Amino acid sequence: MFASDSLAEWLHYQEQLHAATIDMGLARVSAVRDAMHLVPDFPVIIVGGTNGKGSVSAMLSTMLARAGFKVGTYTSPHLLRYNERIALNMQPASDAQIVKSFAAIEAARGDISLSYFEFGTLAAMHTFIDQKVDVAVLEVGLGGRLDAVNIFDADVSVVVSVDLDHQEYLGDTRELVGFEKAGIFRAGRPAICADPNPPASLIEQAEKIGAKLICYGPDFGYTKLDNQWSFHMGEARRHALPLPALRGGYQLVNASAAIAVLECLRERLPVGIGAIKQGLVEVEWPGRFQVLPGRPLVVLDVGHNPHAVKAMVASLTVLPFAENRIAVFSMLADKDIDTVIELAKGAFDTWYVGGLDMLRGQSGEAIGAKLAEHQVANVKVFDSVDAAWQAALSSAGENDRIAVFGSFHTVAAVLEARQHNA
């Protein structure tokens, strides 16, 4: 049995332990959950969707924390430190706390093999129970039905959006993806869908199991005014709400979904209008259309699929005029780079591309060749994202704009470079 006081050593151990990085199915991880007696006695909110689930999780967690509740939040992937995945009142858990949970999992699992993500999911719930949280917000890693997070029953489930990503696991149509996402719904419990055009498969699955489906549009929504907005859901109204601190027009749909969750839980977790407003203003979620202070204007966006990149391009259009629109770009090899380039190529004048040296990564040359296939001119190719970023930054004038996008790894490389040079 493995033992260590080092978080880094535990993570290295987990990476070697299970043959498949992604191993869909709940039998193994459910067995370890039962062996550990991980039965939360607090409300559990599960947030799924192709895009937007991290933003909704962050808004929910911030609002609940501002209302005085102790909130456990589990998200993935992380940008800079593993600890970001397991947060208590939006602060990363300590190395010691996570190691304690890993040791408990190792003691309970026997000869059951667990993936890196399954270890993390169990560790998050173990931490939240150990730390006596009032509520847990769990973000789905991939899909929903067979994702490790789904071993826990949600008191309220949310599917933020449904689009194509991870087609090799979830299917290559919105109907197939919608069925997988709806797997987090539970009979007799609220199931919120914030996608304005939900697939029939999602609606059918909710009806089949008897979930209380609540859809954006017919059941809840928002009205935007100049510098504020209002939320409505049935008889419930929330007026004079501040615009979310998270940038992008789509964030009002995400904020509406978060408030809809609170409405569903108001008897168990009452959250006043003051905490909602405070949460909207104070929420932070790095890398989601994050506009950095200073000049040139820099936007960080982890968008890595067509749905997310289309939203990013739309959000770029409302930013101030830029003399030169610069992209710092890299994507993993198993993503739909062709559609992403088609969506984004009109939004930039110059592209700086770098390779990602990792499993599923690809070289700067391969990405440059893809851009050439799509008739994108003015492309500069580098071995790494760090080198591409440094070159873009040194060439940019104060009236230019740099958008860093294409992968969590792309944004993380730039954040690490900024920290190193600070």
Short mmCIF file of C-alpha atoms in Angstrom, two decimals:
data_model
loop_
_atom_site.label_atom_id
_atom_site.label_comp_id
_atom_site.label_asym_id
_atom_site.label_seq_id
_atom_site.Cartn_x
_atom_site.Cartn_y
_atom_site.Cartn_z
CA MET A 1 0.00 0.00 0.00
CA PHE A 2 1.38 3.38 -1.03
CA ALA A 3 2.08 6.00 1.66
CA SER A 4 3.60 9.47 1.49
CA ASP A 5 3.28 12.93 3.01
CA SER A 6 3.96 14.51 -0.41
CA LEU A 7 1.05 15.55 -2.62
CA ALA A 8 3.34 15.48 -5.67
CA GLU A 9 4.32 11.86 -4.92
CA TRP A 10 0.67 10.86 -4.52
CA LEU A 11 -0.25 12.40 -7.86
CA HIS A 12 2.66 10.68 -9.60
CA TYR A 13 1.55 7.38 -8.04
CA GLN A 14 -2.01 7.85 -9.29
CA GLU A 15 -0.83 8.61 -12.81
CA GLN A 16 0.93 5.23 -12.93
CA LEU A 17 -1.76 3.22 -11.15
CA HIS A 18 -4.51 2.91 -13.77
CA ALA A 19 -3.90 2.03 -17.40
CA ALA A 20 -6.57 4.33 -18.85
CA THR A 21 -6.52 8.09 -18.23
CA ILE A 22 -10.27 8.15 -18.89
CA ASP A 23 -12.18 5.02 -17.86
CA MET A 24 -15.93 5.50 -18.09
CA GLY A 25 -18.02 3.48 -15.65
CA LEU A 26 -19.09 3.70 -12.02
CA ALA A 27 -18.68 0.17 -10.63
CA ARG A 28 -15.13 0.45 -9.33
CA VAL A 29 -15.40 3.94 -7.88
CA SER A 30 -18.82 3.14 -6.34
CA ALA A 31 -17.33 0.14 -4.56
CA VAL A 32 -14.61 2.30 -2.99
CA ARG A 33 -17.19 4.95 -2.05
CA ASP A 34 -19.14 2.28 -0.18
CA ALA A 35 -16.02 0.92 1.51
CA MET A 36 -15.24 4.46 2.73
CA HIS A 37 -18.87 5.07 3.82
CA LEU A 38 -18.92 8.35 1.93
CA VAL A 39 -22.53 9.39 2.51
CA PRO A 40 -22.93 13.18 2.57
CA ASP A 41 -25.46 14.57 5.06
CA PHE A 42 -25.52 17.95 3.29
CA PRO A 43 -27.11 19.05 0.00
CA VAL A 44 -25.18 18.09 -3.14
CA ILE A 45 -25.36 20.15 -6.35
CA ILE A 46 -23.98 18.52 -9.50
CA VAL A 47 -23.16 20.78 -12.45
CA GLY A 48 -22.63 19.34 -15.93
CA GLY A 49 -22.57 20.63 -19.49
CA THR A 50 -20.23 21.03 -22.44
CA ASN A 51 -19.26 24.59 -21.47
CA GLY A 52 -20.10 26.94 -18.61
CA LYS A 53 -20.17 24.40 -15.81
CA GLY A 54 -17.09 25.84 -14.11
CA SER A 55 -18.53 29.37 -14.21
CA VAL A 56 -21.87 28.19 -12.76
CA SER A 57 -20.03 26.26 -10.04
CA ALA A 58 -17.97 29.33 -9.16
CA MET A 59 -21.00 31.65 -9.03
CA LEU A 60 -23.01 29.20 -6.92
CA SER A 61 -20.14 28.63 -4.51
CA THR A 62 -19.45 32.35 -4.08
CA MET A 63 -23.11 33.22 -3.48
CA LEU A 64 -23.53 30.41 -0.95
CA ALA A 65 -20.30 31.35 0.85
CA ARG A 66 -21.40 35.01 1.03
CA ALA A 67 -24.65 33.80 2.61
CA GLY A 68 -22.60 32.30 5.42
CA PHE A 69 -22.53 28.65 4.38
CA LYS A 70 -19.38 26.52 4.34
CA VAL A 71 -19.09 25.39 0.72
CA GLY A 72 -17.08 22.54 -0.76
CA THR A 73 -16.40 22.90 -4.49
CA TYR A 74 -14.92 20.23 -6.76
CA THR A 75 -13.84 21.28 -10.26
CA SER A 76 -11.46 20.10 -12.96
CA PRO A 77 -9.02 20.42 -14.54
CA HIS A 78 -6.79 22.78 -12.58
CA LEU A 79 -4.72 25.55 -14.13
CA LEU A 80 -1.62 25.80 -11.93
CA ARG A 81 -2.03 23.65 -8.78
CA TYR A 82 -3.92 20.42 -8.17
CA ASN A 83 -5.32 21.94 -4.95
CA GLU A 84 -7.55 24.23 -7.07
CA ARG A 85 -9.77 21.20 -7.74
CA ILE A 86 -10.86 20.79 -4.11
CA ALA A 87 -11.86 24.10 -2.55
CA LEU A 88 -13.40 25.16 0.76
CA ASN A 89 -15.18 28.50 0.49
CA MET A 90 -13.36 29.03 -2.81
CA GLN A 91 -9.92 28.55 -1.24
CA PRO A 92 -7.85 25.55 -2.39
CA ALA A 93 -7.56 22.75 0.15
CA SER A 94 -4.16 22.26 1.75
CA ASP A 95 -1.68 19.61 0.66
CA ALA A 96 -2.10 17.95 4.08
CA GLN A 97 -5.89 17.73 3.76
CA ILE A 98 -5.74 16.21 0.27
CA VAL A 99 -3.02 13.75 1.28
CA LYS A 100 -5.18 12.71 4.26
CA SER A 101 -8.04 11.94 1.87
CA PHE A 102 -5.78 10.09 -0.58
CA ALA A 103 -4.49 7.91 2.28
CA ALA A 104 -8.05 7.07 3.31
CA ILE A 105 -8.87 6.05 -0.28
CA GLU A 106 -5.73 3.92 -0.54
CA ALA A 107 -6.62 2.13 2.71
CA ALA A 108 -10.15 1.38 1.52
CA ARG A 109 -9.70 0.44 -2.14
CA GLY A 110 -7.98 -2.92 -1.67
CA ASP A 111 -7.15 -4.31 -5.12
CA ILE A 112 -9.61 -2.02 -6.94
CA SER A 113 -7.80 0.12 -9.50
CA LEU A 114 -8.81 3.80 -9.68
CA SER A 115 -8.05 6.46 -12.26
CA TYR A 116 -6.50 9.84 -11.42
CA PHE A 117 -9.91 11.53 -11.72
CA GLU A 118 -11.67 8.88 -9.61
CA PHE A 119 -9.10 9.35 -6.84
CA GLY A 120 -9.74 13.09 -6.97
CA THR A 121 -13.52 12.75 -6.87
CA LEU A 122 -13.44 10.49 -3.83
CA ALA A 123 -10.87 12.76 -2.16
CA ALA A 124 -13.11 15.79 -2.71
CA MET A 125 -16.10 14.19 -0.99
CA HIS A 126 -13.93 12.77 1.79
CA THR A 127 -12.53 16.26 2.38
CA PHE A 128 -15.98 17.87 2.38
CA ILE A 129 -17.36 15.35 4.89
CA ASP A 130 -14.22 15.63 7.03
CA GLN A 131 -14.43 19.44 7.00
CA LYS A 132 -18.19 19.41 7.74
CA VAL A 133 -19.30 21.58 4.84
CA ASP A 134 -22.90 22.80 4.60
CA VAL A 135 -23.19 22.13 0.85
CA ALA A 136 -21.09 20.60 -1.92
CA VAL A 137 -20.91 21.78 -5.53
CA LEU A 138 -19.51 19.05 -7.80
CA GLU A 139 -18.54 19.77 -11.40
CA VAL A 140 -18.81 16.85 -13.83
CA GLY A 141 -15.50 15.99 -15.48
CA LEU A 142 -16.71 14.38 -18.71
CA GLY A 143 -20.26 13.67 -19.82
CA GLY A 144 -22.40 12.86 -16.81
CA ARG A 145 -23.97 9.40 -16.82
CA LEU A 146 -20.67 7.54 -16.42
CA ASP A 147 -18.61 10.31 -14.81
CA ALA A 148 -17.22 9.54 -11.34
CA VAL A 149 -19.06 12.53 -9.85
CA ASN A 150 -22.33 10.71 -10.65
CA ILE A 151 -21.75 8.17 -7.86
CA PHE A 152 -23.28 10.82 -5.63
CA ASP A 153 -26.98 11.68 -5.80
CA ALA A 154 -27.62 15.33 -6.56
CA ASP A 155 -30.28 17.25 -4.66
CA VAL A 156 -30.26 19.61 -7.65
CA SER A 157 -28.65 18.85 -11.02
CA VAL A 158 -27.71 21.40 -13.67
CA VAL A 159 -26.85 20.89 -17.33
CA VAL A 160 -25.52 24.25 -18.49
CA SER A 161 -25.07 23.58 -22.21
CA VAL A 162 -25.06 20.69 -24.67
CA ASP A 163 -22.69 20.64 -27.61
CA LEU A 164 -20.03 18.44 -29.18
CA ASP A 165 -16.82 17.61 -27.32
CA HIS A 166 -15.18 14.31 -26.34
CA GLN A 167 -17.09 12.66 -29.20
CA GLU A 168 -15.14 9.41 -28.80
CA TYR A 169 -16.77 8.98 -25.38
CA LEU A 170 -20.07 10.85 -25.62
CA GLY A 171 -21.16 10.45 -29.23
CA ASP A 172 -21.08 12.69 -32.28
CA THR A 173 -24.58 14.24 -32.15
CA ARG A 174 -26.22 16.61 -29.66
CA GLU A 175 -28.89 13.96 -29.02
CA LEU A 176 -26.30 11.40 -27.93
CA VAL A 177 -24.45 13.99 -25.83
CA GLY A 178 -27.73 15.19 -24.28
CA PHE A 179 -28.53 11.66 -23.10
CA GLU A 180 -25.13 11.39 -21.42
CA LYS A 181 -25.46 14.81 -19.76
CA ALA A 182 -28.95 13.96 -18.44
CA GLY A 183 -27.47 11.01 -16.55
CA ILE A 184 -26.90 13.30 -13.55
CA PHE A 185 -30.67 13.89 -13.15
CA ARG A 186 -32.47 12.15 -10.28
CA ALA A 187 -36.08 11.05 -9.84
CA GLY A 188 -38.26 13.55 -8.01
CA ARG A 189 -35.50 16.15 -7.77
CA PRO A 190 -34.97 19.45 -9.64
CA ALA A 191 -33.09 19.06 -12.94
CA ILE A 192 -32.14 22.42 -14.43
CA CYS A 193 -31.25 22.81 -18.10
CA ALA A 194 -29.77 26.17 -19.13
CA ASP A 195 -29.29 25.28 -22.79
CA PRO A 196 -31.78 27.40 -24.79
CA ASN A 197 -32.31 24.53 -27.25
CA PRO A 198 -32.15 21.32 -25.21
CA PRO A 199 -31.90 18.05 -27.15
CA ALA A 200 -35.04 15.89 -27.11
CA SER A 201 -32.94 13.11 -25.54
CA LEU A 202 -32.32 15.22 -22.43
CA ILE A 203 -36.00 16.07 -22.03
CA GLU A 204 -37.03 12.45 -22.61
CA GLN A 205 -34.55 11.15 -20.04
CA ALA A 206 -35.80 13.63 -17.42
CA GLU A 207 -39.40 12.55 -18.09
CA LYS A 208 -38.50 8.86 -18.09
CA ILE A 209 -36.99 8.94 -14.60
CA GLY A 210 -39.44 11.46 -13.17
CA ALA A 211 -37.03 14.33 -12.59
CA LYS A 212 -38.48 17.84 -12.12
CA LEU A 213 -37.16 19.42 -15.31
CA ILE A 214 -36.72 23.22 -15.19
CA CYS A 215 -35.70 24.75 -18.52
CA TYR A 216 -34.18 28.10 -19.43
CA GLY A 217 -36.80 30.02 -21.40
CA PRO A 218 -40.14 28.52 -20.40
CA ASP A 219 -39.36 28.07 -16.69
CA PHE A 220 -36.69 30.63 -15.79
CA GLY A 221 -34.66 33.38 -17.41
CA TYR A 222 -33.48 36.96 -17.22
CA THR A 223 -34.15 40.44 -18.51
CA LYS A 224 -31.14 42.65 -19.18
CA LEU A 225 -31.22 46.40 -18.67
CA ASP A 226 -28.32 48.83 -19.22
CA ASN A 227 -26.03 48.01 -16.31
CA GLN A 228 -28.12 45.55 -14.38
CA TRP A 229 -30.51 42.66 -14.90
CA SER A 230 -33.38 40.79 -13.30
CA PHE A 231 -34.06 37.08 -12.79
CA HIS A 232 -37.41 35.34 -12.92
CA MET A 233 -38.53 31.78 -12.15
CA GLY A 234 -42.22 31.15 -11.58
CA GLU A 235 -43.35 33.58 -8.89
CA ALA A 236 -39.76 34.30 -7.83
CA ARG A 237 -38.21 37.60 -8.93
CA ARG A 238 -34.76 39.03 -8.25
CA HIS A 239 -34.40 42.62 -9.40
CA ALA A 240 -31.56 45.15 -9.81
CA LEU A 241 -28.85 42.49 -10.01
CA PRO A 242 -25.31 43.60 -10.92
CA LEU A 243 -23.68 42.20 -14.05
CA PRO A 244 -21.44 39.22 -13.20
CA ALA A 245 -17.75 39.86 -12.67
CA LEU A 246 -17.10 37.05 -15.17
CA ARG A 247 -16.94 38.54 -18.65
CA GLY A 248 -18.91 37.42 -21.70
CA GLY A 249 -22.55 37.85 -22.68
CA TYR A 250 -23.26 34.15 -22.05
CA GLN A 251 -22.53 34.63 -18.34
CA LEU A 252 -26.05 35.98 -17.73
CA VAL A 253 -27.45 32.57 -18.72
CA ASN A 254 -24.92 30.95 -16.38
CA ALA A 255 -25.83 33.35 -13.57
CA SER A 256 -29.52 32.62 -14.12
CA ALA A 257 -28.84 28.90 -13.84
CA ALA A 258 -26.97 29.45 -10.57
CA ILE A 259 -29.82 31.49 -9.08
CA ALA A 260 -32.33 28.86 -10.27
CA VAL A 261 -30.40 26.29 -8.19
CA LEU A 262 -30.64 28.56 -5.15
CA GLU A 263 -34.40 28.90 -5.68
CA CYS A 264 -34.72 25.11 -5.67
CA LEU A 265 -32.78 24.85 -2.39
CA ARG A 266 -34.12 27.99 -0.66
CA GLU A 267 -35.82 26.07 2.17
CA ARG A 268 -32.63 24.21 3.10
CA LEU A 269 -30.08 26.87 2.14
CA PRO A 270 -31.69 30.32 2.23
CA VAL A 271 -29.64 32.87 0.28
CA GLY A 272 -30.71 36.52 0.46
CA ILE A 273 -30.54 39.08 -2.31
CA GLY A 274 -27.48 40.70 -0.70
CA ALA A 275 -25.46 37.47 -0.90
CA ILE A 276 -26.57 36.93 -4.50
CA LYS A 277 -25.45 40.43 -5.50
CA GLN A 278 -22.19 40.08 -3.59
CA GLY A 279 -21.52 36.71 -5.20
CA LEU A 280 -22.10 38.09 -8.70
CA VAL A 281 -19.70 40.97 -8.13
CA GLU A 282 -16.99 39.01 -6.32
CA VAL A 283 -16.93 35.73 -8.25
CA GLU A 284 -13.57 34.78 -9.75
CA TRP A 285 -12.91 31.99 -12.22
CA PRO A 286 -9.53 32.33 -13.93
CA GLY A 287 -9.18 31.60 -17.63
CA ARG A 288 -12.84 32.05 -18.57
CA PHE A 289 -12.74 35.09 -20.82
CA GLN A 290 -10.50 36.66 -18.19
CA VAL A 291 -9.43 40.18 -19.14
CA LEU A 292 -6.13 41.08 -17.49
CA PRO A 293 -5.42 44.64 -16.32
CA GLY A 294 -2.92 46.77 -18.22
CA ARG A 295 -1.87 47.22 -21.83
CA PRO A 296 -1.82 45.61 -24.27
CA LEU A 297 -5.21 44.15 -23.42
CA VAL A 298 -4.84 40.42 -22.73
CA VAL A 299 -7.73 37.94 -22.70
CA LEU A 300 -7.30 34.40 -21.34
CA ASP A 301 -9.88 31.82 -22.39
CA VAL A 302 -9.65 28.06 -21.90
CA GLY A 303 -12.15 27.49 -24.75
CA HIS A 304 -11.16 24.28 -26.54
CA ASN A 305 -14.23 23.26 -28.53
CA PRO A 306 -16.33 25.00 -31.21
CA HIS A 307 -19.14 25.97 -28.84
CA ALA A 308 -16.75 27.72 -26.44
CA VAL A 309 -14.68 29.40 -29.16
CA LYS A 310 -17.78 30.74 -30.90
CA ALA A 311 -18.79 32.35 -27.58
CA MET A 312 -15.28 33.75 -27.10
CA VAL A 313 -15.25 35.34 -30.58
CA ALA A 314 -18.63 36.95 -29.91
CA SER A 315 -17.36 38.35 -26.61
CA LEU A 316 -14.22 39.74 -28.27
CA THR A 317 -16.38 41.87 -30.57
CA VAL A 318 -17.71 43.96 -27.67
CA LEU A 319 -14.24 44.82 -26.35
CA PRO A 320 -12.65 48.17 -27.28
CA PHE A 321 -11.12 48.53 -30.75
CA ALA A 322 -7.68 46.97 -31.11
CA GLU A 323 -5.15 48.06 -33.72
CA ASN A 324 -3.73 44.54 -34.05
CA ARG A 325 -5.70 41.48 -32.93
CA ILE A 326 -3.22 38.82 -31.85
CA ALA A 327 -3.91 35.15 -31.09
CA VAL A 328 -1.69 32.96 -28.91
CA PHE A 329 -3.01 29.54 -29.76
CA SER A 330 -2.49 25.83 -29.17
CA MET A 331 -4.82 22.84 -29.03
CA LEU A 332 -4.65 19.18 -28.11
CA ALA A 333 -4.52 16.73 -30.99
CA ASP A 334 -7.88 15.09 -30.20
CA LYS A 335 -9.90 18.32 -30.41
CA ASP A 336 -11.85 19.71 -33.39
CA ILE A 337 -9.17 22.16 -34.48
CA ASP A 338 -10.61 22.57 -38.00
CA THR A 339 -13.95 23.96 -36.83
CA VAL A 340 -12.26 26.09 -34.16
CA ILE A 341 -9.96 27.70 -36.75
CA GLU A 342 -12.89 28.40 -39.09
CA LEU A 343 -14.80 30.08 -36.27
CA ALA A 344 -11.83 32.13 -35.04
CA LYS A 345 -9.81 33.01 -38.13
CA GLY A 346 -11.69 36.25 -38.86
CA ALA A 347 -11.13 37.52 -35.33
CA PHE A 348 -7.33 37.84 -35.52
CA ASP A 349 -4.72 39.60 -37.65
CA THR A 350 -1.68 37.68 -36.38
CA TRP A 351 -1.33 34.18 -34.91
CA TYR A 352 1.44 33.01 -32.57
CA VAL A 353 1.22 29.24 -32.17
CA GLY A 354 3.19 26.94 -29.90
CA GLY A 355 3.37 23.23 -29.28
CA LEU A 356 2.09 21.37 -26.21
CA ASP A 357 4.67 18.80 -25.11
CA MET A 358 2.39 16.25 -23.41
CA LEU A 359 0.21 13.25 -24.03
CA ARG A 360 -2.43 14.30 -26.62
CA GLY A 361 -0.38 17.42 -27.39
CA GLN A 362 0.81 18.43 -30.85
CA SER A 363 3.70 20.47 -32.21
CA GLY A 364 3.62 24.10 -33.21
CA GLU A 365 4.45 23.00 -36.75
CA ALA A 366 1.37 20.75 -36.89
CA ILE A 367 -0.87 23.58 -35.69
CA GLY A 368 0.75 26.00 -38.14
CA ALA A 369 0.07 23.54 -40.96
CA LYS A 370 -3.60 23.37 -39.92
CA LEU A 371 -3.86 27.15 -40.05
CA ALA A 372 -2.30 27.12 -43.53
CA GLU A 373 -4.91 24.58 -44.67
CA HIS A 374 -7.57 27.12 -43.68
CA GLN A 375 -5.83 29.94 -45.59
CA VAL A 376 -4.83 31.79 -42.42
CA ALA A 377 -1.96 34.18 -43.12
CA ASN A 378 0.54 35.88 -40.81
CA VAL A 379 1.23 32.83 -38.62
CA LYS A 380 4.36 32.58 -36.46
CA VAL A 381 5.28 29.12 -35.19
CA PHE A 382 7.17 28.29 -31.96
CA ASP A 383 8.16 25.13 -30.13
CA SER A 384 6.21 26.02 -27.00
CA VAL A 385 3.28 28.15 -25.88
CA ASP A 386 5.63 30.01 -23.54
CA ALA A 387 7.85 31.03 -26.50
CA ALA A 388 4.80 32.02 -28.56
CA TRP A 389 3.48 34.13 -25.69
CA GLN A 390 6.81 35.90 -25.09
CA ALA A 391 7.12 36.73 -28.80
CA ALA A 392 3.53 37.99 -28.99
CA LEU A 393 3.98 40.14 -25.91
CA SER A 394 7.25 41.67 -27.12
CA SER A 395 5.72 42.55 -30.50
CA ALA A 396 2.42 43.97 -29.22
CA GLY A 397 1.78 47.69 -28.92
CA GLU A 398 -0.27 49.19 -26.12
CA ASN A 399 -3.31 49.53 -28.41
CA ASP A 400 -3.19 45.88 -29.50
CA ARG A 401 -5.09 42.93 -28.01
CA ILE A 402 -3.79 39.43 -27.29
CA ALA A 403 -6.21 36.52 -26.87
CA VAL A 404 -4.76 33.30 -25.43
CA PHE A 405 -6.99 30.29 -26.13
CA GLY A 406 -7.37 26.72 -27.35
CA SER A 407 -6.77 24.65 -24.20
CA PHE A 408 -6.49 24.74 -20.41
CA HIS A 409 -2.82 23.89 -21.01
CA THR A 410 -2.37 26.92 -23.28
CA VAL A 411 -3.75 29.31 -20.66
CA ALA A 412 -1.82 27.58 -17.86
CA ALA A 413 1.47 28.00 -19.75
CA VAL A 414 0.86 31.76 -20.07
CA LEU A 415 -0.18 32.11 -16.43
CA GLU A 416 2.99 30.29 -15.36
CA ALA A 417 5.11 32.54 -17.58
CA ARG A 418 3.47 35.66 -16.13
CA GLN A 419 4.07 34.42 -12.58
CA HIS A 420 7.70 33.64 -13.38
CA ASN A 421 8.28 37.11 -14.85
CA ALA A 422 6.32 39.03 -12.22
#
